[in-house]
Coordinates of C-alpha atoms and ligand atoms in Angstrom, one line a residue:
M1 CA 86.6 43.5 125.9
K2 CA 85.5 40.2 124.2
G3 CA 81.8 39.8 123.9
Y4 CA 80.6 36.6 125.5
Q5 CA 78.0 34.4 123.4
A6 CA 75.3 33.3 124.8
V7 CA 73.2 30.5 123.5
A8 CA 70.0 28.9 124.6
A9 CA 70.1 25.3 124.2
L10 CA 67.9 22.2 124.1
I11 CA 65.2 22.6 126.1
I12 CA 63.5 19.4 127.9
A13 CA 60.4 19.1 129.3
W14 CA 59.3 16.4 130.9
F15 CA 56.2 15.6 133.5
A16 CA 56.2 15.0 137.1
L17 CA 54.3 12.2 138.2
I18 CA 52.4 14.3 140.2
G19 CA 51.9 18.3 139.3
C20 CA 53.4 18.6 135.6
I21 CA 56.2 21.2 136.6
Q22 CA 58.5 21.2 133.5
A23 CA 62.2 20.5 133.8
V24 CA 63.6 23.1 131.9
T25 CA 67.6 23.3 130.3
L26 CA 69.2 26.5 130.5
E27 CA 72.6 26.6 129.3
V28 CA 75.1 29.7 129.1
N29 CA 78.5 29.6 126.6
G30 CA 81.7 31.5 125.9
G31 CA 83.4 31.1 123.1
N32 CA 83.1 27.6 121.8
S33 CA 82.8 26.0 125.7
T34 CA 79.9 25.9 128.2
C35 CA 80.5 28.0 131.2
I36 CA 76.9 27.7 133.1
K37 CA 74.4 25.1 132.5
A38 CA 71.0 24.1 134.9
E39 CA 68.6 21.6 134.7
L40 CA 65.5 22.7 136.8
S41 CA 61.9 22.8 137.4
A42 CA 61.1 26.2 139.2
S43 CA 57.6 27.8 140.2
F44 CA 56.8 31.4 141.6
S45 CA 54.2 32.5 143.9
I46 CA 53.5 36.1 143.2
T47 CA 51.4 39.0 145.2
Y48 CA 50.1 41.9 143.7
N49 CA 47.9 44.8 144.3
T50 CA 44.4 44.3 142.7
S51 CA 42.2 48.1 142.4
S52 CA 40.4 46.4 145.8
S53 CA 42.7 44.1 147.3
T54 CA 46.2 41.6 147.0
R55 CA 46.0 38.6 145.2
T56 CA 48.4 35.7 144.9
V57 CA 49.3 33.8 141.8
Q58 CA 51.2 30.9 140.7
V59 CA 53.3 31.0 138.2
S60 CA 56.0 28.1 136.9
L61 CA 59.3 28.6 134.5
P62 CA 57.5 27.5 131.3
D63 CA 59.3 25.1 129.0
S64 CA 59.7 27.4 126.3
S65 CA 62.0 29.5 128.8
T66 CA 65.6 30.8 126.9
V67 CA 68.7 31.9 128.0
D68 CA 68.4 35.6 127.3
T69 CA 72.4 36.0 125.3
G70 CA 72.7 39.6 125.9
S71 CA 72.4 39.8 129.8
S72 CA 73.4 36.3 130.2
S73 CA 77.9 36.4 130.6
C74 CA 80.4 34.3 131.7
G75 CA 81.4 36.4 133.8
T76 CA 84.8 38.9 133.3
D77 CA 87.5 40.4 135.7
D78 CA 84.6 43.2 136.4
S79 CA 81.1 40.9 136.0
A80 CA 80.4 38.0 137.8
P81 CA 78.5 34.9 135.8
W82 CA 74.7 35.4 135.2
L83 CA 72.2 33.1 134.1
V84 CA 69.3 34.9 133.1
A85 CA 66.2 33.1 131.7
V86 CA 63.3 34.7 130.3
F87 CA 59.9 33.7 129.3
G88 CA 56.5 35.6 128.7
P89 CA 56.2 38.6 127.7
G90 CA 59.1 40.2 129.9
H91 CA 59.7 37.7 132.8
A92 CA 63.0 36.9 133.7
L93 CA 64.7 34.7 136.0
G94 CA 68.3 35.5 137.2
L95 CA 71.0 33.5 139.1
S96 CA 74.3 35.2 139.6
F97 CA 77.4 33.2 140.8
S98 CA 80.9 33.9 142.5
R99 CA 83.7 31.9 143.3
N100 CA 85.9 31.6 146.4
G101 CA 88.6 29.1 146.4
S102 CA 87.2 25.5 145.9
L103 CA 83.4 26.7 146.0
Y104 CA 81.3 28.3 143.7
S105 CA 77.8 30.2 144.6
V106 CA 74.6 31.6 144.0
T107 CA 75.2 34.8 144.9
N108 CA 71.9 36.1 144.0
L109 CA 68.3 35.5 142.7
T110 CA 66.4 37.8 140.8
L111 CA 63.0 37.4 139.3
Q112 CA 61.8 40.1 136.9
Y113 CA 57.9 40.0 136.2
N114 CA 55.6 42.3 134.1
L115 CA 52.1 42.9 136.0
S116 CA 50.7 44.2 132.0
D117 CA 50.9 40.4 131.7
T118 CA 47.4 39.7 132.4
S119 CA 46.9 36.5 131.6
N120 CA 49.0 35.6 134.6
F121 CA 48.5 39.0 136.7
P122 CA 44.5 39.3 136.2
E123 CA 43.4 43.1 137.7
A124 CA 46.7 44.2 138.9
N125 CA 46.4 47.9 139.0
S126 CA 49.8 48.6 138.0
S127 CA 51.3 47.8 134.7
D128 CA 55.3 47.9 135.9
V129 CA 58.1 45.5 135.2
V130 CA 58.8 44.7 139.0
T131 CA 62.4 43.2 139.9
V132 CA 62.6 41.4 142.9
V133 CA 66.4 40.1 144.3
S134 CA 67.6 37.6 147.3
D135 CA 70.7 38.0 148.2
S136 CA 71.4 35.1 150.5
V137 CA 70.5 32.0 148.4
G138 CA 72.8 29.2 149.8
I139 CA 72.9 27.4 147.2
W140 CA 76.8 26.2 146.8
A141 CA 79.0 23.4 145.9
T142 CA 82.6 22.6 145.0
I143 CA 83.8 23.4 142.0
N144 CA 84.0 21.0 139.2
T145 CA 81.1 18.9 140.8
T146 CA 77.8 19.8 139.8
Y147 CA 74.8 21.0 142.5
R148 CA 72.3 18.7 142.9
C149 CA 68.8 19.3 145.3
V150 CA 66.0 17.1 143.9
S151 CA 63.7 18.2 146.8
P152 CA 62.5 21.5 146.7
S153 CA 63.7 24.3 147.9
T154 CA 61.8 28.3 148.2
F155 CA 63.8 30.9 148.7
A156 CA 62.2 34.6 149.6
L157 CA 62.7 37.3 146.7
G158 CA 60.7 40.5 148.3
G159 CA 56.9 39.8 148.3
A160 CA 57.7 36.8 145.8
T161 CA 58.9 33.0 146.3
V162 CA 60.8 31.1 144.0
T163 CA 60.6 27.2 144.8
F164 CA 63.1 24.7 143.0
S165 CA 63.1 21.0 142.5
D166 CA 64.8 18.7 140.6
M167 CA 67.7 21.5 140.2
R168 CA 71.0 20.4 139.0
L169 CA 73.9 22.9 138.2
E170 CA 77.0 24.0 137.5
A171 CA 79.0 26.9 136.5
Y172 CA 82.5 27.8 136.2
M173 CA 82.6 24.4 134.1
S174 CA 85.2 22.8 132.7
G175 CA 83.9 20.8 130.3
N176 CA 80.2 21.4 128.2
D177 CA 78.5 18.7 130.3
L178 CA 77.5 18.8 134.2
S179 CA 79.9 17.0 136.2
P180 CA 79.5 13.4 137.2
T181 CA 80.4 14.3 140.8
E182 CA 77.6 15.8 143.0
S183 CA 77.1 18.3 145.4
V184 CA 73.8 17.2 147.4
C185 CA 72.1 19.7 149.2
M186 CA 71.5 18.4 152.5
A187 CA 67.6 18.0 151.8
D188 CA 68.2 15.7 149.7
Q189 CA 70.7 13.5 151.6
A190 CA 68.2 13.7 154.5
T191 CA 65.0 12.0 152.0
T192 CA 67.4 9.4 150.6
S193 CA 68.3 8.0 154.4
A194 CA 64.2 8.1 155.1
P195 CA 62.6 6.0 153.5
P196 CA 60.4 7.1 150.2
T197 CA 56.9 8.1 150.5
T198 CA 54.6 5.7 148.9
A199 CA 53.5 8.1 145.9
G200 CA 49.6 7.2 146.4
T201 CA 50.0 9.0 149.5
T202 CA 48.6 12.3 150.0
T203 CA 50.9 15.5 151.2
T204 CA 48.4 17.1 153.4
A205 CA 51.1 18.4 156.2
A206 CA 54.7 19.0 156.1
P207 CA 56.0 15.6 157.4
A208 CA 57.4 15.3 160.7
P209 CA 60.7 15.0 161.1
T210 CA 61.7 11.7 161.9
P211 CA 64.7 11.4 164.3
P212 CA 67.3 9.6 162.3
G213 CA 69.1 7.1 164.7
T214 CA 72.4 6.5 166.2
P215 CA 74.4 7.5 163.6
E216 CA 77.4 4.7 162.2
R217 CA 80.8 4.8 163.9
G218 CA 83.2 6.0 161.0
R219 CA 87.3 5.5 161.4
Y220 CA 88.9 8.3 160.1
F221 CA 92.8 9.6 160.2
V222 CA 95.2 12.1 158.8
N223 CA 98.2 11.9 157.6
N224 CA 101.6 13.8 158.0
S225 CA 103.5 15.0 154.7
N226 CA 105.4 12.1 154.7
G227 CA 102.8 9.8 154.6
T228 CA 102.8 8.5 158.7
V229 CA 99.4 8.5 160.1
C230 CA 99.3 11.2 162.9
L231 CA 95.9 11.5 163.7
L232 CA 93.1 8.3 164.4
A233 CA 89.9 9.0 165.4
Q234 CA 86.8 6.6 165.2
M235 CA 83.1 7.7 165.9
G236 CA 79.6 8.6 165.1
L237 CA 78.2 11.6 164.8
Q238 CA 75.3 13.6 165.0
L239 CA 75.0 17.2 164.1
N240 CA 72.0 18.7 165.8
V241 CA 71.3 22.6 163.7
S242 CA 68.6 25.0 164.3
Y243 CA 68.0 27.1 161.7
F244 CA 65.2 29.3 159.7
S245 CA 63.5 26.4 157.5
L246 CA 61.9 28.5 154.1
S247 CA 59.4 25.8 153.6
Q248 CA 58.2 25.9 156.7
N249 CA 58.7 29.8 157.8
K250 CA 59.8 29.4 161.3
T251 CA 63.3 28.0 162.9
I252 CA 63.3 24.6 163.2
Q253 CA 65.9 22.3 164.9
E254 CA 66.9 19.3 163.2
L255 CA 69.4 16.2 164.0
V256 CA 71.1 14.9 160.8
N257 CA 73.7 12.1 161.1
L258 CA 76.8 11.9 159.6
T259 CA 77.4 8.9 157.0
P260 CA 81.1 7.7 157.4
N261 CA 81.2 6.2 153.5
L262 CA 80.0 8.7 152.4
T263 CA 82.6 11.2 154.3
T264 CA 86.2 11.7 153.6
S265 CA 88.6 12.9 156.3
S266 CA 91.9 15.0 155.8
G267 CA 93.6 17.8 158.5
S268 CA 97.2 18.2 159.6
C269 CA 99.1 17.6 162.0
E270 CA 101.6 19.5 164.0
A271 CA 103.7 19.7 167.2
S272 CA 101.2 21.4 169.4
S273 CA 98.0 21.4 167.0
A274 CA 96.7 19.1 165.3
S275 CA 92.6 19.3 162.8
L276 CA 90.3 16.7 161.7
V277 CA 88.4 17.8 158.6
L278 CA 85.4 15.7 157.4
T279 CA 83.5 16.3 154.4
Q280 CA 80.4 14.6 153.6
E281 CA 79.4 15.3 149.6
R282 CA 81.8 17.8 149.3
I283 CA 78.3 19.8 150.7
T284 CA 78.8 19.1 155.1
M285 CA 82.6 20.0 156.3
L286 CA 83.6 19.2 160.1
N287 CA 86.8 20.8 161.6
F288 CA 88.2 19.7 164.7
T289 CA 91.1 21.3 166.1
F290 CA 92.9 19.8 168.9
T291 CA 95.6 21.8 170.9
L292 CA 98.5 20.1 173.2
N293 CA 99.8 22.2 176.0
S294 CA 103.2 21.0 176.4
T295 CA 103.7 22.5 179.7
S296 CA 101.1 20.4 181.0
K297 CA 101.0 17.4 178.6
K298 CA 97.3 17.4 178.1
Y299 CA 95.7 18.1 174.7
H300 CA 91.6 18.8 174.3
L301 CA 89.4 19.4 171.4
S302 CA 90.2 23.8 171.1
G303 CA 87.8 24.3 168.2
I304 CA 84.9 22.9 166.0
T305 CA 83.7 24.3 162.5
L306 CA 80.8 23.4 160.5
L307 CA 79.9 24.1 157.0
A308 CA 76.4 22.6 156.2
N309 CA 74.4 23.5 153.0
L310 CA 70.9 23.2 154.1
S311 CA 68.8 23.1 151.0
D312 CA 65.8 25.0 153.3
A313 CA 67.9 27.6 155.0
T314 CA 68.9 30.7 153.6
A315 CA 72.0 30.4 153.7
P316 CA 74.7 28.0 154.2
F317 CA 74.8 27.4 158.0
S318 CA 78.0 28.4 159.5
A319 CA 79.1 27.9 162.8
S320 CA 82.6 27.8 164.6
N321 CA 83.9 28.2 168.1
S322 CA 87.6 27.8 168.8
S323 CA 87.7 28.3 172.4
L324 CA 85.7 25.0 173.6
D325 CA 87.5 22.8 176.0
Y326 CA 86.5 19.3 175.3
L327 CA 87.8 15.3 175.3
R328 CA 90.9 16.5 177.5
S329 CA 93.3 14.0 177.7
T330 CA 97.5 13.5 178.3
Q331 CA 100.0 13.4 175.9
G332 CA 100.5 9.8 174.7
R333 CA 97.8 8.6 175.5
S334 CA 94.0 8.4 173.6
Y335 CA 90.8 9.6 174.8
M336 CA 87.4 7.7 174.4
C337 CA 83.6 8.0 175.2
I338 CA 81.8 5.0 174.4
A339 CA 78.6 6.4 176.1
E340 CA 76.7 9.4 173.9
Q341 CA 78.5 13.1 174.4
T342 CA 77.2 16.5 173.3
L343 CA 79.5 19.0 172.3
A344 CA 77.7 22.5 172.8
V345 CA 79.4 24.6 170.0
V346 CA 76.9 27.7 169.8
P347 CA 73.7 28.4 170.5
T348 CA 72.4 27.4 167.1
F349 CA 74.8 23.7 167.1
S350 CA 75.8 21.0 169.5
L351 CA 77.8 18.1 167.7
N352 CA 76.7 14.3 169.6
T353 CA 79.4 12.1 169.5
F354 CA 78.8 8.3 170.1
R355 CA 81.3 5.9 170.5
L356 CA 84.1 7.9 170.2
Q357 CA 88.0 7.4 170.9
V358 CA 90.2 10.0 169.2
Q359 CA 94.1 10.0 169.8
P360 CA 95.1 13.6 167.7
F361 CA 99.1 13.0 169.0
E362 CA 102.0 11.0 169.4
V363 CA 100.1 8.6 167.2
T364 CA 103.3 6.2 166.7
T365 CA 101.5 3.3 165.3
D366 CA 98.4 3.0 163.4
Q367 CA 96.6 1.5 166.7
F368 CA 95.4 3.6 169.6
A369 CA 97.3 4.2 173.2
T370 CA 96.2 3.3 176.1
A371 CA 93.0 5.3 176.6
E372 CA 91.8 7.6 179.4
E373 CA 88.0 7.4 179.3
C374 CA 85.4 9.6 180.0
Q375 CA 83.6 10.5 183.0
M376 CA 80.3 9.0 181.8
D377 CA 81.9 5.7 180.8
Q378 CA 83.6 5.5 184.4
D379 CA 80.1 6.0 186.1
Q380 CA 78.5 3.2 183.8
M381 CA 82.1 1.3 184.9
L382 CA 80.8 1.5 188.4
I383 CA 78.0 -0.3 188.4
P384 CA 79.5 -3.5 187.5
I385 CA 82.4 -2.6 190.2
I386 CA 80.0 -1.9 192.7
V387 CA 78.2 -6.0 192.4
G388 CA 81.5 -7.3 191.5
A389 CA 83.2 -6.0 194.7
A390 CA 79.4 -7.0 196.6
L391 CA 80.0 -10.2 195.4
A392 CA 83.6 -10.7 196.1
G393 CA 82.7 -9.2 200.0
L394 CA 80.6 -12.0 200.2
V395 CA 82.4 -14.8 198.8
L396 CA 85.7 -13.7 200.9
I397 CA 82.7 -13.8 204.0
V398 CA 81.6 -17.3 203.1
L399 CA 85.1 -18.3 202.8
I400 CA 85.8 -17.0 206.6
A401 CA 82.8 -18.7 207.7
Y402 CA 83.9 -21.6 206.2
L403 CA 87.3 -21.2 207.6
I404 CA 86.5 -20.5 211.1
G405 CA 83.5 -23.4 211.0
R406 CA 86.2 -25.9 210.1
K407 CA 88.6 -24.6 212.3
R408 CA 86.4 -24.8 215.7
S409 CA 85.5 -28.5 214.6
H410 CA 89.0 -29.2 214.0
A411 CA 90.0 -28.1 217.3
G412 CA 86.7 -30.2 218.6
Y413 CA 87.8 -32.9 217.1
Q414 CA 91.2 -32.4 219.0
T415 CA 89.6 -32.2 222.5
I416 CA 88.3 -35.2 222.5
Ligands
NAG1 C1 86.0 27.7 118.5 O1 85.5 26.6 117.5 C2 86.2 26.8 116.4 C3 86.1 25.6 115.6 O2 85.7 24.1 115.7 C4 88.2 27.7 116.4 O3 88.5 27.6 114.8 C5 88.1 28.4 117.2 O4 89.3 29.0 117.6 C6 87.5 27.8 118.9 N1 87.1 29.1 119.3 C7 87.9 29.1 120.7 C8 87.6 30.3 121.6 O5 87.9 28.1 121.3
NAG2 C1 50.6 47.3 147.4 O1 50.3 48.7 147.4 C2 50.3 49.0 148.6 C3 50.2 50.4 148.9 O2 50.3 51.2 147.4 C4 52.0 49.4 148.7 O3 52.5 49.7 149.6 C5 52.6 47.6 148.1 O4 53.6 47.7 148.6 C6 52.1 47.1 147.1 N1 52.2 45.4 146.8 C7 52.5 44.8 145.3 C8 52.8 43.4 145.4 O5 52.6 45.5 144.5
NAG3 C1 46.8 49.6 143.6 O1 46.1 49.6 144.6 C2 46.4 49.6 146.1 C3 45.2 49.3 147.0 O2 44.7 47.7 146.7 C4 46.8 50.9 146.0 O3 47.4 51.0 147.6 C5 47.6 51.7 145.4 O4 47.5 53.1 145.0 C6 47.1 51.3 143.4 N1 47.9 51.7 142.9 C7 47.9 52.0 141.3 C8 49.2 52.2 141.0 O5 46.7 52.4 141.1
NAG4 C1 55.0 43.9 129.5 O1 54.0 43.2 129.2 C2 53.5 44.2 127.6 C3 52.1 43.4 128.2 O2 52.0 41.7 127.2 C4 53.8 44.2 127.1 O3 53.3 44.9 125.9 C5 55.3 44.8 127.4 O4 56.5 44.6 126.3 C6 55.9 44.2 128.9 N1 56.7 44.5 129.1 C7 58.2 44.2 128.5 C8 59.7 44.8 129.3 O5 58.3 43.1 128.1
NAG5 C1 86.4 33.4 150.9 O1 86.1 32.5 152.4 C2 86.9 33.0 153.3 C3 87.1 31.8 154.3 O2 86.0 30.3 154.0 C4 86.4 34.0 153.5 O3 87.1 34.7 154.9 C5 86.6 35.3 152.1 O4 85.5 36.4 153.1 C6 85.6 34.8 151.3 N1 85.8 36.0 150.3 C7 85.0 36.3 149.7 C8 85.3 37.2 148.4 O5 83.9 36.5 150.3
NAG6 C1 73.8 40.0 142.2 O1 75.3 39.8 142.5 C2 76.2 40.3 141.6 C3 77.3 39.4 142.1 O2 77.6 38.5 142.5 C4 76.5 42.0 141.6 O3 77.1 42.4 140.7 C5 74.7 42.2 141.2 O4 74.7 43.4 141.6 C6 74.2 41.8 142.4 N1 72.5 42.0 142.0 C7 71.7 42.1 142.4 C8 70.2 42.9 141.4 O5 72.1 42.4 143.2
NAG7 C1 88.8 21.5 137.7 O1 88.9 20.6 136.0 C2 89.7 21.1 135.7 C3 90.0 20.1 134.6 O2 90.1 18.5 134.3 C4 91.0 21.5 136.5 O3 92.3 21.9 135.2 C5 91.1 21.9 137.5 O4 92.1 22.4 137.8 C6 89.9 21.8 138.4 N1 89.5 22.9 139.4 C7 89.5 22.3 140.2 C8 89.3 23.1 141.4 O5 89.8 21.2 140.8
NAG8 C1 107.7 12.3 159.2 O1 107.5 13.5 160.1 C2 107.3 13.2 161.1 C3 106.9 14.5 161.7 O2 106.2 15.7 160.7 C4 108.1 12.4 161.9 O3 108.7 12.5 163.4 C5 108.6 11.2 161.6 O4 109.9 10.5 162.0 C6 108.7 11.2 160.1 N1 108.7 9.9 159.4 C7 109.6 9.5 158.3 C8 109.5 8.3 157.9 O5 110.1 10.2 157.7
NAG9 C1 55.9 33.8 158.2 O1 55.2 33.9 159.6 C2 55.1 35.2 159.7 C3 54.5 35.2 161.4 O2 55.6 34.4 161.6 C4 53.9 36.1 159.1 O3 53.8 37.2 159.6 C5 54.8 35.9 157.6 O4 53.6 36.0 156.7 C6 54.7 34.3 156.8 N1 55.4 34.3 155.4 C7 55.0 33.9 154.9 C8 55.6 33.5 153.6 O5 54.0 32.6 154.9
NAG10 C1 76.8 3.1 152.3 O1 76.5 2.2 153.6 C2 75.1 1.8 153.7 C3 75.1 0.7 154.5 O2 75.9 0.8 155.7 C4 74.8 1.2 152.1 O3 73.6 0.4 152.2 C5 75.2 1.9 151.2 O4 75.4 1.1 150.1 C6 76.7 3.0 151.2 N1 76.8 3.8 150.5 C7 78.6 3.7 149.5 C8 78.4 4.5 148.8 O5 79.3 2.3 149.9
NAG11 C1 90.3 23.7 160.4 O1 90.6 24.6 161.5 C2 92.0 24.9 161.5 C3 92.6 25.8 162.8 O2 91.4 26.8 162.4 C4 92.8 25.6 160.9 O3 94.3 26.0 160.5 C5 92.9 25.0 159.2 O4 92.7 26.1 157.6 C6 91.0 24.5 159.1 N1 91.1 23.7 157.6 C7 89.4 23.8 157.1 C8 90.3 22.9 155.6 O5 89.1 25.0 157.0
NAG12 C1 99.3 25.2 180.2 O1 99.2 24.9 181.0 C2 99.8 24.9 182.5 C3 99.8 24.3 183.4 O2 98.9 23.4 183.7 C4 99.6 26.4 182.6 O3 99.7 27.0 183.5 C5 99.3 27.3 181.0 O4 98.5 28.3 181.1 C6 98.7 26.4 179.8 N1 99.0 27.1 179.0 C7 98.1 27.5 177.4 C8 99.1 27.8 176.5 O5 96.8 27.0 178.0

């Protein structure tokens, strides 16, 4: 078995505007090439026992941290790639990776701390080296992309927590530098669309989530294997997700808009089923499945799958329901709903659609066929129809009255 050589690399330290948290660069090498690279700031909150009580200390990953070449590895057939950074007297932070298809993820996060280190753990009544593990981390990205999360993200490991910030990391690297393409965590996507907070304001409370407003409408299509368009869609999409927030220590509900110019579409078209897959920055994936019943000549949206990387959650958010019945329309027609519609998928996830029009079957040109409108649009259209009908009725009454009046006066002339 070939021994991998891991080499501690250059360490960059820089000071954040507030807090003086160092960013550390860590690199694991196998042969001549780099397989894992991480640039990150980390701070740890550790609770330990003293003889009379418990105490919690904050420790940050110092810029003198180095990669432990003995335990780090690029992975072999039976072991996963592992980045182990050591610091101080016997403390260590470990990140283990795995890949599945075109995704890689951090499978577990380990923190080892040495309670004999009295400078960090004064009055500890134990001298043990404690190891804590978190095996649902929720850091994942597409192969050949860099995972980026500038926003702080906190992970609980036993009685300790690890908070990463300014994080850029990549495993299963194909070059020696971080890939320029980034998989951006959800927290960064939310903060980039929000107005930046001014540096002067002190953070007293957790920022109240600002509603993202109506999402922009995107145009998406799917091509056949022979290159012709086979599915058309245009809509604004908003995810409504509930998940356990690590930073707030409770389950929160969040609205997240899809940004059309950061979203790519793909999918497939078959005789009785079609799928539209929307991917935003390689970190949010929405899969719509449409089913056609050739007997009734009706189609509907039968399934929705969501996979989203919420940096503040314990694991990637995933939700799927394949027995839905939404957007029902007739073969050869498109389905339209201008009004906002809520598609409940699972209790923790629903999808809000805005100004939607789709046609998953029998697309012959790049234009939508005649639309069947949703009930809500029809109801909204009813108001002008009623007003119009009332006006038309009024005009008719006036006209009849005039004609009758004219006929009478005409008759009157004749008698004279
Ligand atoms: C590493 O580089 C050296 C010289 O640059 C080369 O001789 C050697 O074959 C390389 N090893 C691997 C595993 O690529
Ligand atoms: C503190 O001591 C109690 C009692 O021995 C033990 O259950 C607990 O795990 C200890 N806590 C830590 C953080 O070591
Ligand atoms: C450390 O202190 C806790 C109480 O704070 C106590 O329960 C525990 O037994 C002590 N452990 C040792 C090794 O003395
Ligand atoms: C823990 O810290 C003590 C004192 O700093 C040191 O003597 C010991 O070697 C450390 N343990 C490990 C496993 O490094
Ligand atoms: C890989 O992903 C697929 C689907 O996303 C899943 O069914 C499978 O269990 C995963 N495999 C591993 C080893 O995690
Ligand atoms: C971390 O995950 C790897 C697999 O990726 C596993 O082999 C290892 O045992 C895990 N470590 C711990 C401490 O759970
Ligand atoms: C990643 O990039 C390398 C080199 O550019 C390429 O050989 C490999 O196929 C890519 N992997 C994926 C999953 O795109
Ligand atoms: C493309 O494929 C579809 C079915 O897969 C077929 O109906 C259509 O005629 C093909 N168009 C061309 C130009 O080959
Ligand atoms: C999270 O909240 C629960 C109760 O809501 C509390 O018991 C626990 O200590 C909290 N954890 C942290 C890390 O604040
Ligand atoms: C996306 O669109 C917004 C406004 O619609 C624009 O400000 C932004 O620069 C665009 N981003 C990209 C990557 O095109
Ligand atoms: C989307 O869902 C359909 C139906 O469940 C499935 O066949 C397809 O593989 C999915 N696409 C992706 C990219 O997951
Ligand atoms: C198709 O529609 C017919 C008539 O509405 C219905 O009897 C049949 O069960 C449907 N088939 C499927 C697969 O849903």
